[in-house]
Amino acid sequence: MDVEGSYLDAYKSDSNTSVKLRLCQSEDDINNEFEFNPGFTHQIYGENETIFGYKDLRVELYYTAGSLDCYLGFTHGGALPTSSKSTDVDPDDPLTPLLEILPPNPVSNKDVFYEQVAKSTAEFKPPGQLITSWESRDKLNCEVYKAKISDPDVNAYYKKLQPFSLFFIETASYIDNEDDRWTIYLLFEKVRLPQGSTCWSVIGYITTYCYYGFPDHIRPRISQMLVLPPYQRRGLGARLLGAVYDDIISLPNVVDITVEGPDEEFQRVRDVVDCLRLSSLPSFQTRCLLNGFTSEMITEAQKVYKINRIQARRVYEILRLRDTNIHDDVSFGEYRLNLKRRLYKPFMHKVALSNKLRAVMKPDDYKSTLALSDEVDIKLYLQSEFELLVKQYQHIVGKLTSGDAFLCNGVSGHSGVKGHSGVNGHAGVNGQAGVNGHSGMTETMV
């Protein structure tokens, strides 16, 4: 038994649970039970997400809820004794890795932080232009502000906000704040205080990057999306995403709205939003869905909601599954055949690519690539892919038919900015961006 190793294990802390985050509107928020942990710390404390050298470690990173000024400190129940350092491993510094990602000069005195909280509550105003507002299903007053990240005031605020992306987006990295093609949509809770004044608390944000579209168009792409844990699972990410969609649709010369590297959970969220939108269009009614995917669907989805062909096809498949009796062999058989025909084309593309690689590579090198194995059975492959998609689609169908409050309250309409009656949307998850590094979406946003 490795006695020394077992002894040293007591001084290892999981950085994901040791780091404690708070959003504070008052002094009471500094001491109540409402703290939360990061989802990821590997970009801060290393791949093992471990801090060595302390028992019962608490790394406290507290933010003012509006201005995002922060306090940073740590406590512990005992540091590794000097006499135990026979391994020549010194205790880690829990704060330096955080200081490398935070804006300069976080305070280390809680009394000073109390003053910052009071100042933030009394004086902070959200940066940017207010584009829409609503009252959430649980009576939160929400406001969305839009701004260019390159704007000096917005840039300063975003630098305070962006460390959260490392905590909650697995592959996140910081974007180029000076590029004026970046836009940020900031979601705030507007709070009426008992004395009659107003303060704001940040809920989350979405960043978009404006790509060029030939000859004189633009193609906005959603990059980072984050709703902070105290506000997750409350439908707020849904409304934020909808507000962003509706603002982009109102812009001239927009070709379509794309998303950077959505993962499975974000895709589910996006699917719900887009299904609700497209199901209102004539070409996506049941009588049309049963006749197959058509050019009219592509045109209408792109023209009205700026949804691209690939996503429109996916929405068609989900809505057709909703309208298909899966217990009827004929109806479900037709649906299965329709979907497998679509899956067959990219499969054969992979086969063709594998054959090209095999022709020019040595056998051992070829085996080390991601090319398809010779033993892949096309029928088994298609059936496996079909079952995976149906499982994903059934989850979306369940959302569409469940009557959840957030789905029924302003999800499928336009935002109040243009005088219409609702705001579309849902939220989403980890992915990768291709503009100046990784970005992506959080896992538990809705």
mmCIF file with all atom_site columns, N, CA, C and O in Angstrom, residues 1-50:
data_model
loop_
_atom_site.group_PDB
_atom_site.id
_atom_site.type_symbol
_atom_site.label_atom_id
_atom_site.label_alt_id
_atom_site.label_comp_id
_atom_site.label_asym_id
_atom_site.label_entity_id
_atom_site.label_seq_id
_atom_site.pdbx_PDB_ins_code
_atom_site.Cartn_x
_atom_site.Cartn_y
_atom_site.Cartn_z
_atom_site.occupancy
_atom_site.B_iso_or_equiv
_atom_site.pdbx_formal_charge
_atom_site.auth_seq_id
_atom_site.auth_comp_id
_atom_site.auth_asym_id
_atom_site.auth_atom_id
_atom_site.pdbx_PDB_model_num
ATOM 1   N N  . MET A 1 1  ? 0.851   -1.206 0.000   1.00 0.00 ? 1  MET A N  1
ATOM 2   C CA . MET A 1 1  ? 0.000   0.000  0.000   1.00 0.00 ? 1  MET A CA 1
ATOM 3   C C  . MET A 1 1  ? 0.878   1.245  0.000   1.00 0.00 ? 1  MET A C  1
ATOM 4   O O  . MET A 1 1  ? 1.836   1.352  0.741   1.00 0.00 ? 1  MET A O  1
ATOM 5   N N  . ASP A 1 2  ? 0.576   2.210  -0.861  1.00 0.00 ? 2  ASP A N  1
ATOM 6   C CA . ASP A 1 2  ? 1.335   3.453  -0.955  1.00 0.00 ? 2  ASP A CA 1
ATOM 7   C C  . ASP A 1 2  ? 0.793   4.423  0.090   1.00 0.00 ? 2  ASP A C  1
ATOM 8   O O  . ASP A 1 2  ? -0.128  5.204  -0.154  1.00 0.00 ? 2  ASP A O  1
ATOM 9   N N  . VAL A 1 3  ? 1.387   4.381  1.296   1.00 0.00 ? 3  VAL A N  1
ATOM 10  C CA . VAL A 1 3  ? 0.903   5.198  2.413   1.00 0.00 ? 3  VAL A CA 1
ATOM 11  C C  . VAL A 1 3  ? 1.063   6.672  2.111   1.00 0.00 ? 3  VAL A C  1
ATOM 12  O O  . VAL A 1 3  ? 0.153   7.485  2.333   1.00 0.00 ? 3  VAL A O  1
ATOM 13  N N  . GLU A 1 4  ? 2.245   7.041  1.571   1.00 0.00 ? 4  GLU A N  1
ATOM 14  C CA . GLU A 1 4  ? 2.484   8.449  1.284   1.00 0.00 ? 4  GLU A CA 1
ATOM 15  C C  . GLU A 1 4  ? 1.518   8.965  0.219   1.00 0.00 ? 4  GLU A C  1
ATOM 16  O O  . GLU A 1 4  ? 0.976   10.058 0.333   1.00 0.00 ? 4  GLU A O  1
ATOM 17  N N  . GLY A 1 5  ? 1.290   8.137  -0.812  1.00 0.00 ? 5  GLY A N  1
ATOM 18  C CA . GLY A 1 5  ? 0.364   8.545  -1.866  1.00 0.00 ? 5  GLY A CA 1
ATOM 19  C C  . GLY A 1 5  ? -1.031  8.745  -1.329  1.00 0.00 ? 5  GLY A C  1
ATOM 20  O O  . GLY A 1 5  ? -1.724  9.705  -1.674  1.00 0.00 ? 5  GLY A O  1
ATOM 21  N N  . SER A 1 6  ? -1.464  7.840  -0.459  1.00 0.00 ? 6  SER A N  1
ATOM 22  C CA . SER A 1 6  ? -2.782  7.965  0.144   1.00 0.00 ? 6  SER A CA 1
ATOM 23  C C  . SER A 1 6  ? -2.866  9.214  1.012   1.00 0.00 ? 6  SER A C  1
ATOM 24  O O  . SER A 1 6  ? -3.884  9.912  1.034   1.00 0.00 ? 6  SER A O  1
ATOM 25  N N  . TYR A 1 7  ? -1.793  9.507  1.732   1.00 0.00 ? 7  TYR A N  1
ATOM 26  C CA . TYR A 1 7  ? -1.754  10.695 2.581   1.00 0.00 ? 7  TYR A CA 1
ATOM 27  C C  . TYR A 1 7  ? -1.847  11.968 1.741   1.00 0.00 ? 7  TYR A C  1
ATOM 28  O O  . TYR A 1 7  ? -2.597  12.904 2.066   1.00 0.00 ? 7  TYR A O  1
ATOM 29  N N  . LEU A 1 8  ? -1.119  12.001 0.635   1.00 0.00 ? 8  LEU A N  1
ATOM 30  C CA . LEU A 1 8  ? -1.121  13.194 -0.211  1.00 0.00 ? 8  LEU A CA 1
ATOM 31  C C  . LEU A 1 8  ? -2.451  13.395 -0.927  1.00 0.00 ? 8  LEU A C  1
ATOM 32  O O  . LEU A 1 8  ? -2.825  14.528 -1.245  1.00 0.00 ? 8  LEU A O  1
ATOM 33  N N  . ASP A 1 9  ? -3.171  12.298 -1.164  1.00 0.00 ? 9  ASP A N  1
ATOM 34  C CA . ASP A 1 9  ? -4.476  12.419 -1.829  1.00 0.00 ? 9  ASP A CA 1
ATOM 35  C C  . ASP A 1 9  ? -5.433  13.300 -1.040  1.00 0.00 ? 9  ASP A C  1
ATOM 36  O O  . ASP A 1 9  ? -6.336  13.930 -1.615  1.00 0.00 ? 9  ASP A O  1
ATOM 37  N N  . ALA A 1 10 ? -5.261  13.327 0.270   1.00 0.00 ? 10 ALA A N  1
ATOM 38  C CA . ALA A 1 10 ? -6.139  14.159 1.105   1.00 0.00 ? 10 ALA A CA 1
ATOM 39  C C  . ALA A 1 10 ? -5.952  15.639 0.820   1.00 0.00 ? 10 ALA A C  1
ATOM 40  O O  . ALA A 1 10 ? -6.809  16.463 1.186   1.00 0.00 ? 10 ALA A O  1
ATOM 41  N N  . TYR A 1 11 ? -4.838  15.987 0.157   1.00 0.00 ? 11 TYR A N  1
ATOM 42  C CA . TYR A 1 11 ? -4.553  17.386 -0.152  1.00 0.00 ? 11 TYR A CA 1
ATOM 43  C C  . TYR A 1 11 ? -4.844  17.723 -1.621  1.00 0.00 ? 11 TYR A C  1
ATOM 44  O O  . TYR A 1 11 ? -4.416  18.775 -2.109  1.00 0.00 ? 11 TYR A O  1
ATOM 45  N N  . LYS A 1 12 ? -5.559  16.855 -2.290  1.00 0.00 ? 12 LYS A N  1
ATOM 46  C CA . LYS A 1 12 ? -5.963  17.116 -3.671  1.00 0.00 ? 12 LYS A CA 1
ATOM 47  C C  . LYS A 1 12 ? -7.425  17.552 -3.693  1.00 0.00 ? 12 LYS A C  1
ATOM 48  O O  . LYS A 1 12 ? -8.276  16.931 -3.066  1.00 0.00 ? 12 LYS A O  1
ATOM 49  N N  . SER A 1 13 ? -7.696  18.613 -4.428  1.00 0.00 ? 13 SER A N  1
ATOM 50  C CA . SER A 1 13 ? -9.055  19.149 -4.520  1.00 0.00 ? 13 SER A CA 1
ATOM 51  C C  . SER A 1 13 ? -9.499  19.197 -5.977  1.00 0.00 ? 13 SER A C  1
ATOM 52  O O  . SER A 1 13 ? -8.720  19.567 -6.868  1.00 0.00 ? 13 SER A O  1
ATOM 53  N N  . ASP A 1 14 ? -10.736 18.840 -6.213  1.00 0.00 ? 14 ASP A N  1
ATOM 54  C CA . ASP A 1 14 ? -11.340 18.971 -7.538  1.00 0.00 ? 14 ASP A CA 1
ATOM 55  C C  . ASP A 1 14 ? -11.635 20.451 -7.770  1.00 0.00 ? 14 ASP A C  1
ATOM 56  O O  . ASP A 1 14 ? -12.423 21.058 -7.050  1.00 0.00 ? 14 ASP A O  1
ATOM 57  N N  . SER A 1 15 ? -10.993 21.033 -8.756  1.00 0.00 ? 15 SER A N  1
ATOM 58  C CA . SER A 1 15 ? -11.160 22.477 -8.967  1.00 0.00 ? 15 SER A CA 1
ATOM 59  C C  . SER A 1 15 ? -12.580 22.836 -9.391  1.00 0.00 ? 15 SER A C  1
ATOM 60  O O  . SER A 1 15 ? -13.037 23.962 -9.156  1.00 0.00 ? 15 SER A O  1
ATOM 61  N N  . ASN A 1 16 ? -13.307 21.900 -10.007 1.00 0.00 ? 16 ASN A N  1
ATOM 62  C CA . ASN A 1 16 ? -14.683 22.195 -10.399 1.00 0.00 ? 16 ASN A CA 1
ATOM 63  C C  . ASN A 1 16 ? -15.602 22.367 -9.198  1.00 0.00 ? 16 ASN A C  1
ATOM 64  O O  . ASN A 1 16 ? -16.599 23.092 -9.271  1.00 0.00 ? 16 ASN A O  1
ATOM 65  N N  . THR A 1 17 ? -15.301 21.701 -8.111  1.00 0.00 ? 17 THR A N  1
ATOM 66  C CA . THR A 1 17 ? -16.122 21.833 -6.915  1.00 0.00 ? 17 THR A CA 1
ATOM 67  C C  . THR A 1 17 ? -15.526 22.793 -5.898  1.00 0.00 ? 17 THR A C  1
ATOM 68  O O  . THR A 1 17 ? -16.241 23.334 -5.056  1.00 0.00 ? 17 THR A O  1
ATOM 69  N N  . SER A 1 18 ? -14.230 23.046 -5.983  1.00 0.00 ? 18 SER A N  1
ATOM 70  C CA . SER A 1 18 ? -13.587 23.953 -5.028  1.00 0.00 ? 18 SER A CA 1
ATOM 71  C C  . SER A 1 18 ? -13.835 25.415 -5.367  1.00 0.00 ? 18 SER A C  1
ATOM 72  O O  . SER A 1 18 ? -13.876 26.270 -4.475  1.00 0.00 ? 18 SER A O  1
ATOM 73  N N  . VAL A 1 19 ? -13.972 25.725 -6.652  1.00 0.00 ? 19 VAL A N  1
ATOM 74  C CA . VAL A 1 19 ? -14.236 27.106 -7.055  1.00 0.00 ? 19 VAL A CA 1
ATOM 75  C C  . VAL A 1 19 ? -15.710 27.414 -6.822  1.00 0.00 ? 19 VAL A C  1
ATOM 76  O O  . VAL A 1 19 ? -16.597 26.686 -7.286  1.00 0.00 ? 19 VAL A O  1
ATOM 77  N N  . LYS A 1 20 ? -15.975 28.488 -6.102  1.00 0.00 ? 20 LYS A N  1
ATOM 78  C CA . LYS A 1 20 ? -17.330 28.894 -5.759  1.00 0.00 ? 20 LYS A CA 1
ATOM 79  C C  . LYS A 1 20 ? -17.620 30.255 -6.395  1.00 0.00 ? 20 LYS A C  1
ATOM 80  O O  . LYS A 1 20 ? -16.883 31.219 -6.170  1.00 0.00 ? 20 LYS A O  1
ATOM 81  N N  . LEU A 1 21 ? -18.677 30.324 -7.171  1.00 0.00 ? 21 LEU A N  1
ATOM 82  C CA . LEU A 1 21 ? -19.057 31.543 -7.878  1.00 0.00 ? 21 LEU A CA 1
ATOM 83  C C  . LEU A 1 21 ? -20.342 32.115 -7.289  1.00 0.00 ? 21 LEU A C  1
ATOM 84  O O  . LEU A 1 21 ? -21.230 31.366 -6.873  1.00 0.00 ? 21 LEU A O  1
ATOM 85  N N  . ARG A 1 22 ? -20.439 33.434 -7.297  1.00 0.00 ? 22 ARG A N  1
ATOM 86  C CA . ARG A 1 22 ? -21.656 34.108 -6.840  1.00 0.00 ? 22 ARG A CA 1
ATOM 87  C C  . ARG A 1 22 ? -21.914 35.349 -7.691  1.00 0.00 ? 22 ARG A C  1
ATOM 88  O O  . ARG A 1 22 ? -20.977 35.985 -8.184  1.00 0.00 ? 22 ARG A O  1
ATOM 89  N N  . LEU A 1 23 ? -23.191 35.698 -7.831  1.00 0.00 ? 23 LEU A N  1
ATOM 90  C CA . LEU A 1 23 ? -23.615 36.982 -8.374  1.00 0.00 ? 23 LEU A CA 1
ATOM 91  C C  . LEU A 1 23 ? -24.311 37.731 -7.246  1.00 0.00 ? 23 LEU A C  1
ATOM 92  O O  . LEU A 1 23 ? -25.313 37.250 -6.706  1.00 0.00 ? 23 LEU A O  1
ATOM 93  N N  . CYS A 1 24 ? -23.811 38.896 -6.912  1.00 0.00 ? 24 CYS A N  1
ATOM 94  C CA . CYS A 1 24 ? -24.269 39.584 -5.690  1.00 0.00 ? 24 CYS A CA 1
ATOM 95  C C  . CYS A 1 24 ? -24.920 40.921 -6.013  1.00 0.00 ? 24 CYS A C  1
ATOM 96  O O  . CYS A 1 24 ? -24.298 41.797 -6.629  1.00 0.00 ? 24 CYS A O  1
ATOM 97  N N  . GLN A 1 25 ? -26.176 41.075 -5.588  1.00 0.00 ? 25 GLN A N  1
ATOM 98  C CA . GLN A 1 25 ? -26.873 42.356 -5.690  1.00 0.00 ? 25 GLN A CA 1
ATOM 99  C C  . GLN A 1 25 ? -26.896 43.093 -4.353  1.00 0.00 ? 25 GLN A C  1
ATOM 100 O O  . GLN A 1 25 ? -27.161 44.291 -4.309  1.00 0.00 ? 25 GLN A O  1
ATOM 101 N N  . SER A 1 26 ? -26.670 42.356 -3.281  1.00 0.00 ? 26 SER A N  1
ATOM 102 C CA . SER A 1 26 ? -26.672 42.952 -1.952  1.00 0.00 ? 26 SER A CA 1
ATOM 103 C C  . SER A 1 26 ? -25.671 42.211 -1.073  1.00 0.00 ? 26 SER A C  1
ATOM 104 O O  . SER A 1 26 ? -25.156 41.142 -1.452  1.00 0.00 ? 26 SER A O  1
ATOM 105 N N  . GLU A 1 27 ? -25.419 42.752 0.097   1.00 0.00 ? 27 GLU A N  1
ATOM 106 C CA . GLU A 1 27 ? -24.487 42.103 1.021   1.00 0.00 ? 27 GLU A CA 1
ATOM 107 C C  . GLU A 1 27 ? -24.983 40.722 1.433   1.00 0.00 ? 27 GLU A C  1
ATOM 108 O O  . GLU A 1 27 ? -24.179 39.809 1.680   1.00 0.00 ? 27 GLU A O  1
ATOM 109 N N  . ASP A 1 28 ? -26.302 40.546 1.479   1.00 0.00 ? 28 ASP A N  1
ATOM 110 C CA . ASP A 1 28 ? -26.873 39.248 1.837   1.00 0.00 ? 28 ASP A CA 1
ATOM 111 C C  . ASP A 1 28 ? -26.466 38.160 0.852   1.00 0.00 ? 28 ASP A C  1
ATOM 112 O O  . ASP A 1 28 ? -26.307 36.993 1.219   1.00 0.00 ? 28 ASP A O  1
ATOM 113 N N  . ASP A 1 29 ? -26.304 38.532 -0.424  1.00 0.00 ? 29 ASP A N  1
ATOM 114 C CA . ASP A 1 29 ? -25.954 37.544 -1.450  1.00 0.00 ? 29 ASP A CA 1
ATOM 115 C C  . ASP A 1 29 ? -24.552 36.980 -1.254  1.00 0.00 ? 29 ASP A C  1
ATOM 116 O O  . ASP A 1 29 ? -24.218 35.941 -1.827  1.00 0.00 ? 29 ASP A O  1
ATOM 117 N N  . ILE A 1 30 ? -23.733 37.638 -0.487  1.00 0.00 ? 30 ILE A N  1
ATOM 118 C CA . ILE A 1 30 ? -22.356 37.174 -0.274  1.00 0.00 ? 30 ILE A CA 1
ATOM 119 C C  . ILE A 1 30 ? -22.321 36.015 0.713   1.00 0.00 ? 30 ILE A C  1
ATOM 120 O O  . ILE A 1 30 ? -21.393 35.202 0.710   1.00 0.00 ? 30 ILE A O  1
ATOM 121 N N  . ASN A 1 31 ? -23.357 35.923 1.535   1.00 0.00 ? 31 ASN A N  1
ATOM 122 C CA . ASN A 1 31 ? -23.335 34.918 2.599   1.00 0.00 ? 31 ASN A CA 1
ATOM 123 C C  . ASN A 1 31 ? -24.468 33.905 2.519   1.00 0.00 ? 31 ASN A C  1
ATOM 124 O O  . ASN A 1 31 ? -24.532 33.003 3.351   1.00 0.00 ? 31 ASN A O  1
ATOM 125 N N  . ASN A 1 32 ? -25.357 34.033 1.549   1.00 0.00 ? 32 ASN A N  1
ATOM 126 C CA . ASN A 1 32 ? -26.460 33.067 1.474   1.00 0.00 ? 32 ASN A CA 1
ATOM 127 C C  . ASN A 1 32 ? -26.009 31.782 0.781   1.00 0.00 ? 32 ASN A C  1
ATOM 128 O O  . ASN A 1 32 ? -24.838 31.618 0.424   1.00 0.00 ? 32 ASN A O  1
ATOM 129 N N  . GLU A 1 33 ? -26.953 30.879 0.558   1.00 0.00 ? 33 GLU A N  1
ATOM 130 C CA . GLU A 1 33 ? -26.604 29.551 0.022   1.00 0.00 ? 33 GLU A CA 1
ATOM 131 C C  . GLU A 1 33 ? -26.528 29.527 -1.498  1.00 0.00 ? 33 GLU A C  1
ATOM 132 O O  . GLU A 1 33 ? -26.212 28.494 -2.097  1.00 0.00 ? 33 GLU A O  1
ATOM 133 N N  . PHE A 1 34 ? -26.790 30.634 -2.157  1.00 0.00 ? 34 PHE A N  1
ATOM 134 C CA . PHE A 1 34 ? -26.903 30.626 -3.615  1.00 0.00 ? 34 PHE A CA 1
ATOM 135 C C  . PHE A 1 34 ? -25.558 30.836 -4.296  1.00 0.00 ? 34 PHE A C  1
ATOM 136 O O  . PHE A 1 34 ? -25.292 31.886 -4.885  1.00 0.00 ? 34 PHE A O  1
ATOM 137 N N  . GLU A 1 35 ? -24.690 29.862 -4.184  1.00 0.00 ? 35 GLU A N  1
ATOM 138 C CA . GLU A 1 35 ? -23.445 29.873 -4.935  1.00 0.00 ? 35 GLU A CA 1
ATOM 139 C C  . GLU A 1 35 ? -23.480 28.726 -5.933  1.00 0.00 ? 35 GLU A C  1
ATOM 140 O O  . GLU A 1 35 ? -24.270 27.788 -5.817  1.00 0.00 ? 35 GLU A O  1
ATOM 141 N N  . PHE A 1 36 ? -22.622 28.797 -6.930  1.00 0.00 ? 36 PHE A N  1
ATOM 142 C CA . PHE A 1 36 ? -22.612 27.765 -7.960  1.00 0.00 ? 36 PHE A CA 1
ATOM 143 C C  . PHE A 1 36 ? -21.178 27.479 -8.378  1.00 0.00 ? 36 PHE A C  1
ATOM 144 O O  . PHE A 1 36 ? -20.269 28.282 -8.140  1.00 0.00 ? 36 PHE A O  1
ATOM 145 N N  . ASN A 1 37 ? -21.000 26.322 -8.983  1.00 0.00 ? 37 ASN A N  1
ATOM 146 C CA . ASN A 1 37 ? -19.672 25.863 -9.396  1.00 0.00 ? 37 ASN A CA 1
ATOM 147 C C  . ASN A 1 37 ? -19.508 25.949 -10.899 1.00 0.00 ? 37 ASN A C  1
ATOM 148 O O  . ASN A 1 37 ? -20.490 25.852 -11.649 1.00 0.00 ? 37 ASN A O  1
ATOM 149 N N  . PRO A 1 38 ? -18.294 26.082 -11.374 1.00 0.00 ? 38 PRO A N  1
ATOM 150 C CA . PRO A 1 38 ? -18.054 26.006 -12.821 1.00 0.00 ? 38 PRO A CA 1
ATOM 151 C C  . PRO A 1 38 ? -18.297 24.600 -13.349 1.00 0.00 ? 38 PRO A C  1
ATOM 152 O O  . PRO A 1 38 ? -18.208 23.617 -12.609 1.00 0.00 ? 38 PRO A O  1
ATOM 153 N N  . GLY A 1 39 ? -18.583 24.518 -14.631 1.00 0.00 ? 39 GLY A N  1
ATOM 154 C CA . GLY A 1 39 ? -18.708 23.209 -15.266 1.00 0.00 ? 39 GLY A CA 1
ATOM 155 C C  . GLY A 1 39 ? -17.373 22.664 -15.723 1.00 0.00 ? 39 GLY A C  1
ATOM 156 O O  . GLY A 1 39 ? -17.175 21.450 -15.799 1.00 0.00 ? 39 GLY A O  1
ATOM 157 N N  . PHE A 1 40 ? -16.436 23.580 -16.025 1.00 0.00 ? 40 PHE A N  1
ATOM 158 C CA . PHE A 1 40 ? -15.117 23.202 -16.521 1.00 0.00 ? 40 PHE A CA 1
ATOM 159 C C  . PHE A 1 40 ? -14.060 24.133 -15.936 1.00 0.00 ? 40 PHE A C  1
ATOM 160 O O  . PHE A 1 40 ? -14.286 25.331 -15.798 1.00 0.00 ? 40 PHE A O  1
ATOM 161 N N  . THR A 1 41 ? -12.915 23.562 -15.615 1.00 0.00 ? 41 THR A N  1
ATOM 162 C CA . THR A 1 41 ? -11.773 24.385 -15.186 1.00 0.00 ? 41 THR A CA 1
ATOM 163 C C  . THR A 1 41 ? -10.467 23.897 -15.811 1.00 0.00 ? 41 THR A C  1
ATOM 164 O O  . THR A 1 41 ? -9.388  24.283 -15.383 1.00 0.00 ? 41 THR A O  1
ATOM 165 N N  . HIS A 1 42 ? -10.547 23.044 -16.826 1.00 0.00 ? 42 HIS A N  1
ATOM 166 C CA . HIS A 1 42 ? -9.321  22.457 -17.393 1.00 0.00 ? 42 HIS A CA 1
ATOM 167 C C  . HIS A 1 42 ? -8.447  23.505 -18.072 1.00 0.00 ? 42 HIS A C  1
ATOM 168 O O  . HIS A 1 42 ? -7.228  23.342 -18.149 1.00 0.00 ? 42 HIS A O  1
ATOM 169 N N  . GLN A 1 43 ? -9.057  24.573 -18.590 1.00 0.00 ? 43 GLN A N  1
ATOM 170 C CA . GLN A 1 43 ? -8.253  25.612 -19.226 1.00 0.00 ? 43 GLN A CA 1
ATOM 171 C C  . GLN A 1 43 ? -7.592  26.527 -18.193 1.00 0.00 ? 43 GLN A C  1
ATOM 172 O O  . GLN A 1 43 ? -6.759  27.361 -18.550 1.00 0.00 ? 43 GLN A O  1
ATOM 173 N N  . ILE A 1 44 ? -7.953  26.358 -16.942 1.00 0.00 ? 44 ILE A N  1
ATOM 174 C CA . ILE A 1 44 ? -7.417  27.202 -15.874 1.00 0.00 ? 44 ILE A CA 1
ATOM 175 C C  . ILE A 1 44 ? -6.453  26.407 -14.998 1.00 0.00 ? 44 ILE A C  1
ATOM 176 O O  . ILE A 1 44 ? -5.332  26.841 -14.730 1.00 0.00 ? 44 ILE A O  1
ATOM 177 N N  . TYR A 1 45 ? -6.887  25.224 -14.557 1.00 0.00 ? 45 TYR A N  1
ATOM 178 C CA . TYR A 1 45 ? -6.089  24.419 -13.621 1.00 0.00 ? 45 TYR A CA 1
ATOM 179 C C  . TYR A 1 45 ? -5.502  23.152 -14.252 1.00 0.00 ? 45 TYR A C  1
ATOM 180 O O  . TYR A 1 45 ? -4.961  22.317 -13.541 1.00 0.00 ? 45 TYR A O  1
ATOM 181 N N  . GLY A 1 46 ? -5.605  23.015 -15.564 1.00 0.00 ? 46 GLY A N  1
ATOM 182 C CA . GLY A 1 46 ? -5.019  21.855 -16.222 1.00 0.00 ? 46 GLY A CA 1
ATOM 183 C C  . GLY A 1 46 ? -6.025  20.754 -16.475 1.00 0.00 ? 46 GLY A C  1
ATOM 184 O O  . GLY A 1 46 ? -7.141  20.753 -15.933 1.00 0.00 ? 46 GLY A O  1
ATOM 185 N N  . GLU A 1 47 ? -5.637  19.803 -17.305 1.00 0.00 ? 47 GLU A N  1
ATOM 186 C CA . GLU A 1 47 ? -6.539  18.760 -17.769 1.00 0.00 ? 47 GLU A CA 1
ATOM 187 C C  . GLU A 1 47 ? -7.121  17.926 -16.630 1.00 0.00 ? 47 GLU A C  1
ATOM 188 O O  . GLU A 1 47 ? -8.244  17.427 -16.721 1.00 0.00 ? 47 GLU A O  1
ATOM 189 N N  . ASN A 1 48 ? -6.368  17.747 -15.557 1.00 0.00 ? 48 ASN A N  1
ATOM 190 C CA . ASN A 1 48 ? -6.864  16.946 -14.434 1.00 0.00 ? 48 ASN A CA 1
ATOM 191 C C  . ASN A 1 48 ? -7.846  17.713 -13.548 1.00 0.00 ? 48 ASN A C  1
ATOM 192 O O  . ASN A 1 48 ? -8.487  17.112 -12.676 1.00 0.00 ? 48 ASN A O  1
ATOM 193 N N  . GLU A 1 49 ? -7.932  19.017 -13.746 1.00 0.00 ? 49 GLU A N  1
ATOM 194 C CA . GLU A 1 49 ? -8.839  19.864 -12.968 1.00 0.00 ? 49 GLU A CA 1
ATOM 195 C C  . GLU A 1 49 ? -8.661  19.612 -11.462 1.00 0.00 ? 49 GLU A C  1
ATOM 196 O O  . GLU A 1 49 ? -9.608  19.346 -10.725 1.00 0.00 ? 49 GLU A O  1
ATOM 197 N N  . THR A 1 50 ? -7.409  19.723 -11.058 1.00 0.00 ? 50 THR A N  1
ATOM 198 C CA . THR A 1 50 ? -7.048  19.429 -9.667  1.00 0.00 ? 50 THR A CA 1
ATOM 199 C C  . THR A 1 50 ? -6.175  20.547 -9.106  1.00 0.00 ? 50 THR A C  1
ATOM 200 O O  . THR A 1 50 ? -5.306  21.087 -9.800  1.00 0.00 ? 50 THR A O  1
#
